[in-house]
mmCIF file of C-alpha atoms in Angstrom:
data_model
loop_
_atom_site.group_PDB
_atom_site.id
_atom_site.type_symbol
_atom_site.label_atom_id
_atom_site.label_comp_id
_atom_site.label_asym_id
_atom_site.label_seq_id
_atom_site.Cartn_x
_atom_site.Cartn_y
_atom_site.Cartn_z
ATOM 1 C CA MET A 87 -54.590 -12.817 -79.256
ATOM 2 C CA ARG A 88 -55.523 -9.409 -77.932
ATOM 3 C CA ASN A 89 -52.917 -6.719 -78.261
ATOM 4 C CA ARG A 90 -52.513 -5.008 -74.892
ATOM 5 C CA ALA A 91 -51.675 -1.372 -75.331
ATOM 6 C CA LEU A 92 -48.969 0.133 -73.118
ATOM 7 C CA THR A 93 -51.090 2.516 -71.198
ATOM 8 C CA PRO A 94 -49.469 5.164 -68.982
ATOM 9 C CA ARG A 95 -50.444 3.122 -65.963
ATOM 10 C CA ARG A 96 -48.696 0.004 -67.308
ATOM 11 C CA LEU A 97 -45.605 1.989 -68.229
ATOM 12 C CA ALA A 98 -45.391 3.356 -64.667
ATOM 13 C CA LEU A 99 -45.718 -0.139 -63.209
ATOM 14 C CA ILE A 100 -42.955 -1.512 -65.462
ATOM 15 C CA ALA A 101 -40.680 1.383 -64.530
ATOM 16 C CA SER A 102 -41.202 0.875 -60.793
ATOM 17 C CA LEU A 103 -40.458 -2.881 -61.074
ATOM 18 C CA THR A 104 -37.291 -2.178 -63.041
ATOM 19 C CA CYS A 105 -36.067 0.297 -60.387
ATOM 20 C CA ALA A 106 -36.723 -2.233 -57.641
ATOM 21 C CA VAL A 107 -34.710 -4.919 -59.445
ATOM 22 C CA VAL A 108 -31.789 -2.546 -60.008
ATOM 23 C CA ALA A 109 -31.904 -1.088 -56.499
ATOM 24 C CA ALA A 110 -31.839 -4.450 -54.716
ATOM 25 C CA PRO A 111 -28.225 -5.337 -55.626
ATOM 26 C CA ALA A 112 -27.117 -1.776 -54.924
ATOM 27 C CA ALA A 113 -28.651 -1.857 -51.449
ATOM 28 C CA HIS A 114 -26.996 -5.213 -50.804
ATOM 29 C CA ALA A 115 -23.641 -3.780 -51.873
ATOM 30 C CA PHE A 116 -24.038 -0.870 -49.486
ATOM 31 C CA ALA A 117 -24.849 -3.297 -46.647
ATOM 32 C CA ASP A 118 -21.726 -5.335 -47.419
ATOM 33 C CA ASP A 119 -19.566 -2.204 -47.376
ATOM 34 C CA ASP A 120 -20.965 -1.117 -44.023
ATOM 35 C CA ALA A 121 -20.335 -4.537 -42.502
ATOM 36 C CA ARG A 122 -16.798 -4.650 -43.924
ATOM 37 C CA ASN A 123 -15.997 -1.181 -42.550
ATOM 38 C CA ALA A 124 -17.374 -2.132 -39.125
ATOM 39 C CA ILE A 125 -15.213 -5.268 -39.047
ATOM 40 C CA LEU A 126 -12.117 -3.300 -40.045
ATOM 41 C CA GLN A 127 -12.808 -0.726 -37.351
ATOM 42 C CA LEU A 128 -13.265 -3.407 -34.690
ATOM 43 C CA ARG A 129 -10.060 -5.108 -35.807
ATOM 44 C CA HIS A 130 -8.174 -1.803 -35.521
ATOM 45 C CA GLN A 131 -9.542 -1.219 -32.019
ATOM 46 C CA LEU A 132 -8.552 -4.767 -31.023
ATOM 47 C CA ASP A 133 -5.015 -4.244 -32.342
ATOM 48 C CA GLN A 134 -4.692 -1.039 -30.324
ATOM 49 C CA SER A 135 -5.996 -2.753 -27.187
ATOM 50 C CA GLN A 136 -3.548 -5.640 -27.578
ATOM 51 C CA GLN A 137 -0.661 -3.215 -28.100
ATOM 52 C CA GLN A 138 -1.577 -1.321 -24.931
ATOM 53 C CA GLN A 139 -1.768 -4.600 -22.996
ATOM 54 C CA VAL A 140 1.705 -5.589 -24.191
ATOM 55 C CA GLN A 141 3.105 -2.214 -23.136
ATOM 56 C CA LEU A 142 1.394 -2.446 -19.756
ATOM 57 C CA TYR A 143 2.729 -5.956 -19.175
ATOM 58 C CA SER A 144 6.227 -4.717 -20.017
ATOM 59 C CA GLN A 145 5.876 -1.895 -17.487
ATOM 60 C CA ILE A 146 4.617 -4.238 -14.773
ATOM 61 C CA GLN A 147 7.424 -6.719 -15.428
ATOM 62 C CA SER A 148 9.969 -3.912 -15.272
ATOM 63 C CA LEU A 149 8.558 -2.750 -11.958
ATOM 64 C CA GLN A 150 8.683 -6.283 -10.566
ATOM 65 C CA ASP A 151 12.305 -6.647 -11.664
ATOM 66 C CA ARG A 152 13.090 -3.351 -9.971
ATOM 67 C CA VAL A 153 11.421 -4.494 -6.743
ATOM 68 C CA ASP A 154 13.410 -7.738 -6.784
ATOM 69 C CA LYS A 155 16.629 -5.797 -7.253
ATOM 70 C CA LEU A 156 15.724 -3.468 -4.406
ATOM 71 C CA THR A 157 15.251 -6.471 -2.153
ATOM 72 C CA GLY A 158 18.885 -7.400 -2.655
ATOM 73 C CA GLN A 159 20.013 -3.807 -2.149
ATOM 74 C CA VAL A 160 18.119 -3.581 1.128
ATOM 75 C CA GLN A 161 19.763 -6.738 2.387
ATOM 76 C CA GLU A 162 23.219 -5.444 1.474
ATOM 77 C CA LEU A 163 22.487 -2.138 3.208
ATOM 78 C CA GLN A 164 21.225 -3.949 6.269
ATOM 79 C CA HIS A 165 24.391 -6.032 6.468
ATOM 80 C CA ALA A 166 26.574 -2.930 6.184
ATOM 81 C CA GLN A 167 24.598 -1.162 8.907
ATOM 82 C CA GLN A 168 24.810 -4.199 11.137
ATOM 83 C CA GLN A 169 28.584 -4.273 10.783
ATOM 84 C CA GLN A 170 28.854 -0.551 11.496
ATOM 85 C CA GLN A 171 26.711 -0.846 14.630
ATOM 86 C CA GLN A 172 28.732 -3.810 15.818
ATOM 87 C CA ALA A 173 31.987 -1.896 15.314
ATOM 88 C CA GLN A 174 30.660 1.067 17.327
ATOM 89 C CA GLN A 175 29.460 -0.979 20.299
ATOM 90 C CA PRO A 176 31.541 -0.972 23.528
ATOM 91 C CA GLY A 177 34.227 -3.623 23.384
ATOM 92 C CA ALA A 178 34.352 -3.503 19.605
ATOM 93 C CA ASN A 179 38.159 -3.424 19.807
ATOM 94 C CA SER A 180 38.202 -6.801 21.524
ATOM 95 C CA GLY A 181 36.320 -10.002 20.863
ATOM 96 C CA THR A 182 33.286 -8.406 19.171
ATOM 97 C CA GLN A 183 35.416 -6.677 16.571
ATOM 98 C CA GLY A 184 36.268 -9.994 15.005
ATOM 99 C CA ALA A 185 32.605 -10.694 14.258
ATOM 100 C CA ALA A 186 32.130 -7.235 12.717
ATOM 101 C CA THR A 187 35.180 -7.413 10.478
ATOM 102 C CA SER A 188 35.030 -11.058 9.526
ATOM 103 C CA GLY A 189 32.710 -10.447 6.600
ATOM 104 C CA GLN A 190 29.745 -12.023 8.405
ATOM 105 C CA PRO A 191 26.748 -9.767 9.156
ATOM 106 C CA GLY A 192 26.475 -8.841 12.787
ATOM 107 C CA PRO A 193 23.158 -8.785 14.643
ATOM 108 C CA LEU A 194 20.962 -5.708 14.905
ATOM 109 C CA ALA A 195 20.817 -3.979 18.267
ATOM 110 C CA ASP A 196 17.549 -5.821 18.896
ATOM 111 C CA PRO A 197 17.667 -9.462 17.745
ATOM 112 C CA GLN A 198 13.884 -9.704 17.790
ATOM 113 C CA GLU A 199 13.653 -6.669 15.511
ATOM 114 C CA ALA A 200 16.124 -8.226 13.096
ATOM 115 C CA ALA A 201 14.260 -11.537 13.107
ATOM 116 C CA ALA A 202 10.908 -9.858 12.479
ATOM 117 C CA TYR A 203 12.243 -7.848 9.557
ATOM 118 C CA ASN A 204 14.167 -10.694 7.952
ATOM 119 C CA SER A 205 11.190 -13.012 8.267
ATOM 120 C CA ALA A 206 8.900 -10.519 6.531
ATOM 121 C CA ILE A 207 11.396 -9.864 3.744
ATOM 122 C CA ASP A 208 11.831 -13.598 3.199
ATOM 123 C CA LEU A 209 8.089 -13.880 2.619
ATOM 124 C CA PHE A 210 8.265 -11.087 0.052
ATOM 125 C CA ARG A 211 11.203 -12.766 -1.684
ATOM 126 C CA LYS A 212 9.207 -16.008 -1.892
ATOM 127 C CA SER A 213 6.312 -14.092 -3.521
ATOM 128 C CA GLU A 214 4.038 -14.802 -0.543
ATOM 129 C CA TYR A 215 2.750 -11.266 -0.803
ATOM 130 C CA LYS A 216 -0.283 -11.511 1.482
ATOM 131 C CA LYS A 217 1.792 -12.893 4.355
ATOM 132 C CA ALA A 218 4.581 -10.428 3.566
ATOM 133 C CA ALA A 219 2.215 -7.460 3.674
ATOM 134 C CA ASP A 220 0.796 -8.559 7.020
ATOM 135 C CA SER A 221 4.250 -9.280 8.502
ATOM 136 C CA LEU A 222 5.680 -5.964 7.318
ATOM 137 C CA ALA A 223 2.680 -4.106 8.734
ATOM 138 C CA ALA A 224 3.254 -5.862 12.069
ATOM 139 C CA PHE A 225 6.947 -4.956 11.949
ATOM 140 C CA VAL A 226 6.205 -1.268 11.351
ATOM 141 C CA ALA A 227 3.664 -1.282 14.171
ATOM 142 C CA LEU A 228 6.174 -2.828 16.592
ATOM 143 C CA TYR A 229 9.218 -0.838 15.443
ATOM 144 C CA PRO A 230 7.961 2.460 13.963
ATOM 145 C CA ASN A 231 11.348 4.143 14.548
ATOM 146 C CA SER A 232 13.444 1.309 13.185
ATOM 147 C CA GLN A 233 16.183 2.161 10.722
ATOM 148 C CA MET A 234 14.516 -0.385 8.438
ATOM 149 C CA ALA A 235 11.067 1.223 8.695
ATOM 150 C CA PRO A 236 11.338 2.994 5.296
ATOM 151 C CA ALA A 237 12.264 -0.281 3.595
ATOM 152 C CA ALA A 238 9.570 -2.194 5.464
ATOM 153 C CA ARG A 239 6.895 0.297 4.457
ATOM 154 C CA PHE A 240 8.100 0.327 0.851
ATOM 155 C CA PHE A 241 7.923 -3.460 0.568
ATOM 156 C CA GLN A 242 4.578 -3.478 2.335
ATOM 157 C CA GLY A 243 3.234 -1.161 -0.369
ATOM 158 C CA SER A 244 4.916 -3.240 -3.073
ATOM 159 C CA SER A 245 3.232 -6.348 -1.649
ATOM 160 C CA ARG A 246 -0.157 -4.640 -1.923
ATOM 161 C CA TYR A 247 0.718 -3.782 -5.530
ATOM 162 C CA ALA A 248 1.542 -7.424 -6.255
ATOM 163 C CA LEU A 249 -1.822 -8.375 -4.723
ATOM 164 C CA LYS A 250 -3.520 -5.895 -7.132
ATOM 165 C CA ASP A 251 -4.667 -3.741 -4.223
ATOM 166 C CA TYR A 252 -3.597 -0.666 -6.143
ATOM 167 C CA LYS A 253 -5.393 1.930 -4.018
ATOM 168 C CA GLY A 254 -3.999 0.403 -0.831
ATOM 169 C CA ALA A 255 -0.519 0.343 -2.353
ATOM 170 C CA ILE A 256 -0.747 4.002 -3.359
ATOM 171 C CA SER A 257 -1.763 5.009 0.171
ATOM 172 C CA LEU A 258 1.151 3.125 1.740
ATOM 173 C CA LEU A 259 3.741 4.297 -0.763
ATOM 174 C CA GLU A 260 2.656 7.917 -0.593
ATOM 175 C CA GLY A 261 3.341 7.647 3.144
ATOM 176 C CA VAL A 262 6.909 6.543 2.363
ATOM 177 C CA VAL A 263 7.441 9.541 0.074
ATOM 178 C CA HIS A 264 5.946 11.935 2.620
ATOM 179 C CA ASP A 265 7.683 10.593 5.728
ATOM 180 C CA TYR A 266 11.063 9.725 4.190
ATOM 181 C CA PRO A 267 11.608 12.126 1.263
ATOM 182 C CA ASN A 268 15.390 11.754 1.508
ATOM 183 C CA ASP A 269 15.410 7.966 1.739
ATOM 184 C CA PRO A 270 16.457 6.004 -1.375
ATOM 185 C CA HIS A 271 13.112 4.201 -1.289
ATOM 186 C CA ALA A 272 11.166 7.424 -1.900
ATOM 187 C CA ALA A 273 11.979 7.550 -5.607
ATOM 188 C CA ASP A 274 11.196 3.852 -6.056
ATOM 189 C CA ALA A 275 7.933 4.303 -4.166
ATOM 190 C CA MET A 276 6.882 6.995 -6.641
ATOM 191 C CA LEU A 277 7.648 4.674 -9.547
ATOM 192 C CA VAL A 278 5.436 1.949 -8.089
ATOM 193 C CA ILE A 279 2.723 4.550 -7.407
ATOM 194 C CA ALA A 280 2.786 5.418 -11.117
ATOM 195 C CA GLY A 281 2.458 1.713 -11.930
ATOM 196 C CA CYS A 282 -0.616 1.504 -9.684
ATOM 197 C CA GLN A 283 -2.163 4.518 -11.402
ATOM 198 C CA ILE A 284 -1.624 2.905 -14.793
ATOM 199 C CA GLU A 285 -3.364 -0.235 -13.536
ATOM 200 C CA LEU A 286 -6.267 1.955 -12.420
ATOM 201 C CA ASN A 287 -6.420 3.488 -15.937
ATOM 202 C CA ASN A 288 -5.493 6.894 -14.547
ATOM 203 C CA ARG A 289 -2.877 7.740 -17.152
ATOM 204 C CA ALA A 290 -2.929 11.462 -16.390
ATOM 205 C CA ALA A 291 -2.076 10.830 -12.728
ATOM 206 C CA ALA A 292 0.646 8.353 -13.722
ATOM 207 C CA LYS A 293 2.228 10.922 -16.026
ATOM 208 C CA ALA A 294 2.132 13.553 -13.277
ATOM 209 C CA THR A 295 3.684 11.165 -10.744
ATOM 210 C CA MET A 296 6.525 10.179 -13.066
ATOM 211 C CA GLN A 297 7.208 13.781 -14.000
ATOM 212 C CA ARG A 298 7.363 14.699 -10.309
ATOM 213 C CA LEU A 299 9.713 11.764 -9.747
ATOM 214 C CA ILE A 300 12.015 12.995 -12.516
ATOM 215 C CA ASN A 301 12.003 16.529 -11.089
ATOM 216 C CA GLN A 302 12.591 15.541 -7.444
ATOM 217 C CA TYR A 303 15.001 12.636 -7.935
ATOM 218 C CA PRO A 304 16.649 13.306 -11.321
ATOM 219 C CA ASN A 305 19.784 11.226 -10.771
ATOM 220 C CA THR A 306 18.103 7.999 -9.676
ATOM 221 C CA GLN A 307 17.484 4.819 -11.616
ATOM 222 C CA ALA A 308 13.795 5.255 -10.867
ATOM 223 C CA ALA A 309 13.862 8.598 -12.705
ATOM 224 C CA ALA A 310 15.527 6.955 -15.715
ATOM 225 C CA SER A 311 12.791 4.310 -15.760
ATOM 226 C CA ALA A 312 10.128 6.998 -15.473
ATOM 227 C CA LYS A 313 11.516 8.824 -18.518
ATOM 228 C CA SER A 314 11.279 5.725 -20.689
ATOM 229 C CA ARG A 315 7.765 4.911 -19.483
ATOM 230 C CA LEU A 316 6.551 8.432 -20.085
ATOM 231 C CA LYS A 317 7.313 7.908 -23.776
ATOM 232 C CA LEU A 318 5.011 4.882 -23.813
ATOM 233 C CA LEU A 319 2.178 6.951 -22.361
ATOM 234 C CA GLN A 320 2.385 9.734 -24.935
#
């Protein structure tokens, strides 16, 4: 058998093959590490996204609870105003006084106005938000100077919020804040505006709205809610 000498050329070939064999597992290991790191990064991003969704759902649910509570407050206020109007009408010291002081709500000055408002609010209470928004808009158009106009416009905007028409809701609720800055619904309108801005992924605007709410209406429940929600947006 011929003895093949290890020429420089053969030595170089053997060395290159050895490097290739050693490098292959190393390259595979690097690929595995890259894939593992990418998966971990995606999992971290998913966890963050899920956490933000949970926080957002909590904020939306809190806003909805607040709107439901306001519905009851509006009805109580309406009943008190109805009784006061009834007591101040001529003849209140006679037969009509009994209706005003009996604990039963008296009618508004305009029965048609009262019926239109109560009908619209009933739709909102039943979560029929599209019909409620339309009915409240019709009420405001017919009775723009009604004592219930601020409430009607607030619940109209809240209905648009429930329908996920966030830009439409913001427009309506900003009108409440502008036209009725001293009405109790102004602070609540700003809170719902902030909720709309969160839904639109405009966190900076939501923070600004809630901070303005806290500054303008510091002693309201809406301001207290805004303070807690600001912490979630930090």
